[in-house]
Short mmCIF file of C-alpha atoms in Angstrom, two decimals:
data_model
loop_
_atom_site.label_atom_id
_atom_site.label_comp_id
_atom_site.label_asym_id
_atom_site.label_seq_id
_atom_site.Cartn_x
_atom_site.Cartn_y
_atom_site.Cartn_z
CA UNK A 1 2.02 61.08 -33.14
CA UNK A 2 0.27 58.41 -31.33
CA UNK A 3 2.54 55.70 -29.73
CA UNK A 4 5.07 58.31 -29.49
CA UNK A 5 6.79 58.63 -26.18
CA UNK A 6 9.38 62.11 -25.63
CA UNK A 7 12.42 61.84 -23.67
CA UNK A 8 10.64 64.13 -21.24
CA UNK A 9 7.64 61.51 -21.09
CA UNK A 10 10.30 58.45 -20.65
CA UNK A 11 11.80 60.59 -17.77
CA UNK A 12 8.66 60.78 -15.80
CA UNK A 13 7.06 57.88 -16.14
CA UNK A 14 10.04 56.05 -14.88
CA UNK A 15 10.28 58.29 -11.75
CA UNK A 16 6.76 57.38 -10.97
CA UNK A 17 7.72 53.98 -11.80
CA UNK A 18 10.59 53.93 -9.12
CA UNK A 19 8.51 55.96 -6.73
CA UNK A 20 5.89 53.26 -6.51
CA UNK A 21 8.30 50.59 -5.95
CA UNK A 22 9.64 52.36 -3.28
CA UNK A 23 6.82 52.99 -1.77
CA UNK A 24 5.42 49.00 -2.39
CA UNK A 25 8.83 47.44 -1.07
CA UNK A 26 8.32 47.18 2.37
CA UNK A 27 4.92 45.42 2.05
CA UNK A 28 6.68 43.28 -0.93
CA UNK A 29 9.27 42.17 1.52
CA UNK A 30 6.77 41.18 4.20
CA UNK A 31 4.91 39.50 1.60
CA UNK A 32 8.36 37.31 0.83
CA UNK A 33 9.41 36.67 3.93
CA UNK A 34 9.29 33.23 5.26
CA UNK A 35 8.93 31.53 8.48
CA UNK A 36 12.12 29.54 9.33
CA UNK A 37 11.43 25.42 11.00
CA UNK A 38 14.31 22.70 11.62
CA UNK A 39 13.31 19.44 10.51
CA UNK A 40 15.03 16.11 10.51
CA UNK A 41 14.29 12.75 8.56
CA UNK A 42 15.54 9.11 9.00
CA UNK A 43 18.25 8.18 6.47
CA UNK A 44 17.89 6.26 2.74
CA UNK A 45 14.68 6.23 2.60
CA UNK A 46 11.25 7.75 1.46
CA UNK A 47 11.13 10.66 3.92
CA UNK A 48 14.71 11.69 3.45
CA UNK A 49 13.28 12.06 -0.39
CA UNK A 50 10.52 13.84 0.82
CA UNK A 51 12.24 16.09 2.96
CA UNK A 52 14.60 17.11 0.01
CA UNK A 53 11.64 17.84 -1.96
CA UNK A 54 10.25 20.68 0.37
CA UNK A 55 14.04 22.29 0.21
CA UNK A 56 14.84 21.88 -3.11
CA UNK A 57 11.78 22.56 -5.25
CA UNK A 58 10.21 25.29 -2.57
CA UNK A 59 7.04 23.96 -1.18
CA UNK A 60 7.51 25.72 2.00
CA UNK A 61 8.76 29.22 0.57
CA UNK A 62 5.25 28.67 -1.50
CA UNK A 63 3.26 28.74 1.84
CA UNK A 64 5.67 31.11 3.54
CA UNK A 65 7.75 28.53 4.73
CA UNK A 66 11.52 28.13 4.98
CA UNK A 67 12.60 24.03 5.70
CA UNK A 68 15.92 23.43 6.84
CA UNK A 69 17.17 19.57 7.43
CA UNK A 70 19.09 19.42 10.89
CA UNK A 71 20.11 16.22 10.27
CA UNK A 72 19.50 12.33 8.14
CA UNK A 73 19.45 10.01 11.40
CA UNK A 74 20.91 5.99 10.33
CA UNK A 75 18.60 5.11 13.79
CA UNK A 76 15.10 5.84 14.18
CA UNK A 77 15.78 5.97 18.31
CA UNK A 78 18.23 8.83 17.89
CA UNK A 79 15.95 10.88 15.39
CA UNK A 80 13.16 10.75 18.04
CA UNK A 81 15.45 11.76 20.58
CA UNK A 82 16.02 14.47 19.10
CA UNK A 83 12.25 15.35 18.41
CA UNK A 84 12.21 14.91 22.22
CA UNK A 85 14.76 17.81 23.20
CA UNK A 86 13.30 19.97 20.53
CA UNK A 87 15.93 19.81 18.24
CA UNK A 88 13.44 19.15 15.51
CA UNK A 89 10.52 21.64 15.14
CA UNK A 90 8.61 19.46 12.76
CA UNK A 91 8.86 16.15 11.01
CA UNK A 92 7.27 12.60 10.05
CA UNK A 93 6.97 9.50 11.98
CA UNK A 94 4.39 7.08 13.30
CA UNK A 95 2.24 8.92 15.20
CA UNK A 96 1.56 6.65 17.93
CA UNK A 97 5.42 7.40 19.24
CA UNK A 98 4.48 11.42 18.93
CA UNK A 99 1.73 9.96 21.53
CA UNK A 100 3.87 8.58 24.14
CA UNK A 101 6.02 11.65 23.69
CA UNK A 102 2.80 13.54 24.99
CA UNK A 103 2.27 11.57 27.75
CA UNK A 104 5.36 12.10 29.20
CA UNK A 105 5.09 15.71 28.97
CA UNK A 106 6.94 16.75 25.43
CA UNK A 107 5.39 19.48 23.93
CA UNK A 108 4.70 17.63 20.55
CA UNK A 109 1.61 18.11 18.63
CA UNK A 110 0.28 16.24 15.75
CA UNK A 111 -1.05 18.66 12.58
CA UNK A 112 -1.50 15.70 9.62
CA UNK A 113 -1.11 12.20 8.72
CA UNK A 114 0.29 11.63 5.17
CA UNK A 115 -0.62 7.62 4.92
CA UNK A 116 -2.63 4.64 6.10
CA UNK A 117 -1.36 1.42 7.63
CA UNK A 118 -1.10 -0.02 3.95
CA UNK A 119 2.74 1.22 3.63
CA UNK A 120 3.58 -0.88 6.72
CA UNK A 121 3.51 -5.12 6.04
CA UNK A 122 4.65 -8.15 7.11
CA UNK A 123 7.48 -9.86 4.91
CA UNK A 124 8.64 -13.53 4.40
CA UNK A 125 10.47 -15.84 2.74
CA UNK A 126 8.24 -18.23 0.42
CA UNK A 127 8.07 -21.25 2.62
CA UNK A 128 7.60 -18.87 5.34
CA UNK A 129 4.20 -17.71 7.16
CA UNK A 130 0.79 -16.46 5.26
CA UNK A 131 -0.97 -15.17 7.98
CA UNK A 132 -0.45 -13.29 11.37
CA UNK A 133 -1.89 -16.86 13.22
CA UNK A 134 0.92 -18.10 11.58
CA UNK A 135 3.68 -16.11 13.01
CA UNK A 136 3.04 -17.90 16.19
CA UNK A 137 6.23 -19.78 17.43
CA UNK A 138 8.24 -17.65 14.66
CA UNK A 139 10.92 -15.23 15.04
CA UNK A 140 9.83 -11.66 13.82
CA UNK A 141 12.99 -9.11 12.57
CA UNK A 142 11.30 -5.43 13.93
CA UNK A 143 12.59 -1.89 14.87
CA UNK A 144 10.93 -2.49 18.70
CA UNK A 145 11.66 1.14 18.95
CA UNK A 146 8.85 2.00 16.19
CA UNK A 147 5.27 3.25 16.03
CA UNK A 148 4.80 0.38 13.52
CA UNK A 149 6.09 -2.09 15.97
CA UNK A 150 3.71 -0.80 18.87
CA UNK A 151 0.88 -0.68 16.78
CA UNK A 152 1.18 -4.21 15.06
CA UNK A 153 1.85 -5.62 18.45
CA UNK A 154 -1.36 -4.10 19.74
CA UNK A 155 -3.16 -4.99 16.43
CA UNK A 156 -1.96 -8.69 16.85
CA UNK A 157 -3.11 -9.05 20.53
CA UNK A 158 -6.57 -6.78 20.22
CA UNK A 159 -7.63 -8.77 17.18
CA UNK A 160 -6.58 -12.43 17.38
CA UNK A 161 -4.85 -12.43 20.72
CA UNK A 162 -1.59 -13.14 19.77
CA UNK A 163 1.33 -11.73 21.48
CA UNK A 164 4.59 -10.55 20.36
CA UNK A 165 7.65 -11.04 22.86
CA UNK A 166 5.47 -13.83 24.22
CA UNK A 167 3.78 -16.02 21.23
CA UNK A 168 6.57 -14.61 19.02
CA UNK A 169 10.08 -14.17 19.21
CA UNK A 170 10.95 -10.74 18.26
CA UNK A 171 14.73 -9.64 16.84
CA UNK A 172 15.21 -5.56 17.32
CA UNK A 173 17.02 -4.18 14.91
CA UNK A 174 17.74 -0.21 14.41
CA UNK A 175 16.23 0.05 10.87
CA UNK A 176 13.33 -0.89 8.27
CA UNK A 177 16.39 -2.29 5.63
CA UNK A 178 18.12 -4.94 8.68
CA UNK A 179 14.56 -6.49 9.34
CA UNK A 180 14.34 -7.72 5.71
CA UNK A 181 17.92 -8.35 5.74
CA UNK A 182 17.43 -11.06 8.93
CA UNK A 183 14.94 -12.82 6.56
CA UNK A 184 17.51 -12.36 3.42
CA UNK A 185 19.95 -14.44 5.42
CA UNK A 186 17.30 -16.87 7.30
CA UNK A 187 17.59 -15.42 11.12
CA UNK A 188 14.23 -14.33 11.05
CA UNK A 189 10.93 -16.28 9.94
CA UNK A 190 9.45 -12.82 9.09
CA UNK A 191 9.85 -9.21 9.46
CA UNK A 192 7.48 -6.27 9.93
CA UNK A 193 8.59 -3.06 7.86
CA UNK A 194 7.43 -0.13 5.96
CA UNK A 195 8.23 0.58 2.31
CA UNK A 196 10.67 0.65 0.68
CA UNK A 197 12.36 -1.95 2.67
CA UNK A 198 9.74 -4.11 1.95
CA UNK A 199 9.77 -3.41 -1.75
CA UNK A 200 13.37 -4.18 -1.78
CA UNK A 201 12.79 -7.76 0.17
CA UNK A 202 10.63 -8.58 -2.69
CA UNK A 203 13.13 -7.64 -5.43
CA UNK A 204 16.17 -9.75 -3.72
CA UNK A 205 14.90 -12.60 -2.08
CA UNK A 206 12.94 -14.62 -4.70
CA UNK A 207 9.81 -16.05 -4.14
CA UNK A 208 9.25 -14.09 -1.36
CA UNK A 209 6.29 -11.93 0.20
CA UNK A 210 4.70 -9.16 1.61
CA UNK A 211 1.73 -11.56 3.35
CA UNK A 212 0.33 -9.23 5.10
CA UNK A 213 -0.42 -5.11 5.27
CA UNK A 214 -0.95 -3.69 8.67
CA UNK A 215 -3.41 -1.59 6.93
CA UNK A 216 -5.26 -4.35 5.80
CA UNK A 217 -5.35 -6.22 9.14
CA UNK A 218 -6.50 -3.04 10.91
CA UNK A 219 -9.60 -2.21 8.53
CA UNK A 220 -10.61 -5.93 8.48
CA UNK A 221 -11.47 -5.84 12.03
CA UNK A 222 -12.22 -1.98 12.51
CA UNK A 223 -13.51 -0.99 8.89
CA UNK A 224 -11.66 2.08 9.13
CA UNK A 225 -8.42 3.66 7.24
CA UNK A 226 -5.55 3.01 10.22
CA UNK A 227 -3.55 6.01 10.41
CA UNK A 228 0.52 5.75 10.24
CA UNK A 229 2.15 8.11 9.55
CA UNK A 230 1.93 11.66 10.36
CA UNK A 231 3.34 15.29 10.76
CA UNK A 232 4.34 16.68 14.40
CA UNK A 233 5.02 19.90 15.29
CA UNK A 234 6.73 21.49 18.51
CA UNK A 235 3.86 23.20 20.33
CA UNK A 236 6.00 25.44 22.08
CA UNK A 237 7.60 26.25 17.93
CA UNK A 238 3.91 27.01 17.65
CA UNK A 239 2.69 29.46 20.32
CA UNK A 240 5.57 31.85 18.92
CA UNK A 241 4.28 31.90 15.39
CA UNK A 242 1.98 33.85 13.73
CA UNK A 243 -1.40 32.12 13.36
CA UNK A 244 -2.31 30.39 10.45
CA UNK A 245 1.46 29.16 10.77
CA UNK A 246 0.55 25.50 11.30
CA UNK A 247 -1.70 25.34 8.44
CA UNK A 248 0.73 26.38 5.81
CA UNK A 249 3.60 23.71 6.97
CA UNK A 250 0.21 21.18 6.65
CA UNK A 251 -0.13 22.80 2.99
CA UNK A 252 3.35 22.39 2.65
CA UNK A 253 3.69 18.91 2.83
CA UNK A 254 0.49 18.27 1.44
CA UNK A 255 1.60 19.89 -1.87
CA UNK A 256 4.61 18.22 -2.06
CA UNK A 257 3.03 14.78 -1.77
CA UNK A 258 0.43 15.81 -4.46
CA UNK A 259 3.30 16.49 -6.62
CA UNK A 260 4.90 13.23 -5.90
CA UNK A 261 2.01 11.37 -7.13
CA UNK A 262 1.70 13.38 -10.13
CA UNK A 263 5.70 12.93 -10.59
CA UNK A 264 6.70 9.29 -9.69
CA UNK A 265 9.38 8.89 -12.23
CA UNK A 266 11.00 11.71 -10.96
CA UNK A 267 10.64 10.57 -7.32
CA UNK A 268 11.89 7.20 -8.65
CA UNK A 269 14.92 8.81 -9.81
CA UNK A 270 15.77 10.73 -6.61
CA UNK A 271 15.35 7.45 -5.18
CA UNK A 272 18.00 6.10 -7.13
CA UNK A 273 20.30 9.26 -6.22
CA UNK A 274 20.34 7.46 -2.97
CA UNK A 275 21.34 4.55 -3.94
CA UNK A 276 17.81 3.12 -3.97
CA UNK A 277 17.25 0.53 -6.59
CA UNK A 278 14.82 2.16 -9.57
CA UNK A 279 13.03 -1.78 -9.97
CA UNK A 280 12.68 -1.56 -6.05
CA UNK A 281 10.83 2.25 -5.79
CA UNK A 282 8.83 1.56 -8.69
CA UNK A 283 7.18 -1.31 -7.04
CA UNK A 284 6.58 0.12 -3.93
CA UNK A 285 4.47 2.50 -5.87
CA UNK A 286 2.71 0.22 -8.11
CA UNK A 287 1.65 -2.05 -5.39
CA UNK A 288 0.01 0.73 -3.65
CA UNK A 289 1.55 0.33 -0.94
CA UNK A 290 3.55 3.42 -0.96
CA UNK A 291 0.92 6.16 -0.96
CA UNK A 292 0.53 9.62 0.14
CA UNK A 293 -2.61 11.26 1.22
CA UNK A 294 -2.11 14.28 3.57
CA UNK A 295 -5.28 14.56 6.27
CA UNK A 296 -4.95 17.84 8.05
CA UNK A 297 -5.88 17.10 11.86
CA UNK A 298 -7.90 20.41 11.58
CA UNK A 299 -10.46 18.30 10.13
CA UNK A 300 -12.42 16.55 12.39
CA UNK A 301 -13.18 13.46 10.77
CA UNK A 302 -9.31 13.19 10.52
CA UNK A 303 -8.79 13.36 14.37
CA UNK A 304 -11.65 11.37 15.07
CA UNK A 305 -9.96 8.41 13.44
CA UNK A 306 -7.10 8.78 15.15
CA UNK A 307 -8.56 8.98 18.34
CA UNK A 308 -10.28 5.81 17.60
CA UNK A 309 -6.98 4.10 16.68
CA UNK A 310 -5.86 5.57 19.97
CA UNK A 311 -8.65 4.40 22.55
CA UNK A 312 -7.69 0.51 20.97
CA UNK A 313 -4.09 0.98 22.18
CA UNK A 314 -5.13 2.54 25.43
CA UNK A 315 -7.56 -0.17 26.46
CA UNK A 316 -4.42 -2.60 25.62
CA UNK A 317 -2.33 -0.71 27.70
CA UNK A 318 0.20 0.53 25.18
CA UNK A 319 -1.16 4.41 26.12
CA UNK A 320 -1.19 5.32 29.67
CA UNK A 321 -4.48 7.19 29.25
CA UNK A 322 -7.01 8.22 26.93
CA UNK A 323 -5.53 10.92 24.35
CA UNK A 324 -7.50 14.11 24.43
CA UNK A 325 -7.49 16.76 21.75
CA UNK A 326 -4.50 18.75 23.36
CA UNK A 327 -2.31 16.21 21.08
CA UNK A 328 -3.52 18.09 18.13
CA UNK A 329 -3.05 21.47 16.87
#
């Protein structure tokens, strides 16, 4: 009768069954295997949430590759330290200060840049400065240890001639929430930070401003998208890989910031699990100036406008040399 299966049928089609999966499993466990890399991410803030993305909801185990968060540093100088000895085999940060990692000989390679000069700004008080001319005879609040710093101090002089540490007075401070907190509590005219920090500025200080984006300065006198943030990976993590290796971690990340984008309320509520206000991520995002957009440095459009961004801090003398493509991988 059709449809009709005997015990004698059940019994051999399941021993078939089993032998094929025997015989599939080792090429089914190669298939699953993933490629273990340490990263590390600065504490409370948007890469921390980031990096608990590509744990938690598998973006890397998608691509064949396994994240594990060494640790969440409370000072930017200490997380790049770390990047330094090779503690870290991958993580964000502005790539400028992968640069001058390079030039003193750590193996550090740039693969991506996830953002544009538009997440970085210049904050203020409302009867405080509107424009960068302004900041002149001011005291700025600003992680000196930071890419952002070394860029927008470069920016400033290239562009207008102005010069931090000389026109302005500049207040170091180990992280992007104590440089809005110096203009919270008036020792600081102005301070330059990324999002969130200045998001939450804006939501506690009132009438006050983001007056400027660093992004916006930069393609005002260059017409070009300045890079900021990026993705570096260990070069000697690299050359023990197999190939193909650096562009799944690129994938990687670049799926999980699609998914951000596609998810905010859910990012704005992983904000809040860190004690991030919900008001305060929501307008970072709505502003625009929190936004994600992974270039792969495989792409040569996408190195060629870093490299541009890099001759401009060379012929100001913030790079010892010109950067050739041996930063990128």
């Amino acid at each position: 009768m059709a449809g009709l299966i005997t015990r004698r049928t059940f019994i051999t089609r399941t021993a078939a069954a089993g032998a094929a999966a025997a015989i599939g499993a080792p090429a089914i466990v190669r298939a699953q295997t993933t490629i273990p890399i340490v990263t590390g991410t600065l504490a409370g803030g948007w890469t921390e949430i980031a990096n608990n993305l590509l744990t938690e909801r598998g973006f890397g185990e998608r691509n064949g590759i396994k994240f594990s968060v060494f640790n969440s540093y409370a000072a930017l100088a200490n997380y790049y330290a770390d990047v330094t000895k090779g503690t870290l085999e991958v993580g964000i940060g502005a790539w400028d200060a992968f640069v001058r990692m390079y030039e003193k000989g750590v193996p550090v390679r740039l693969v991506g840049i996830v953002s544009t000069g538009q997440m970085a700004g210049l904050f203020a008080r409302a009867n405080g400065p509107n424009t960068m001319a302004e900041l002149k005879g001011k005291t700025l609040a600003a992680m000196q240890a930071s890419g952002t710093y070394a860029m927008t101090k470069t920016w400033a002089k290239e562009f207008e001639g102005i010069e931090f540490e000389k026109d302005v007075q500049v207040q170091s401070v180990p992280n992007p929430p104590a440089t809005v907190t110096l203009v919270a509590g008036e020792r600081a005219d102005a301070a330059l930070s990324w999002e969130h920090s200045l998001s939450v500025g804006l939501h506690r200080v009132p009438g006050s401003k983001v007056f400027l984006t660093i992004g916006e300065y930069y393609k005002r006198h260059t017409n070009r998208d300045m890079p900021f943030f990026g993705i570096f990976m260990r070069a000697d993590w690299i050359a023990k890989q197999p190939k193909g290796t650096v562009e799944r971690v690129v994938k990687s990340y670049a799926d999980m910031f699609a998914w951000v984008h596609a998810n905010e309320a859910d990012f704005i509520k992983r904000a809040e699990e860190l004690k991030i206000e919900a008001a305060v991520m929501r307008m970072a995002l709505s502003s625009g100036r929190m936004r994600f957009d992974s270039r792969a440095m495989a792409i040569d459009k996408n190195r060629e406008e870093v490299l541009f961004a890099a001759n401009l801090l060379t012929k100001a003398g913030t790079f010892e040399k010109k950067l050739d493509d041996g930063f990128f991988a």
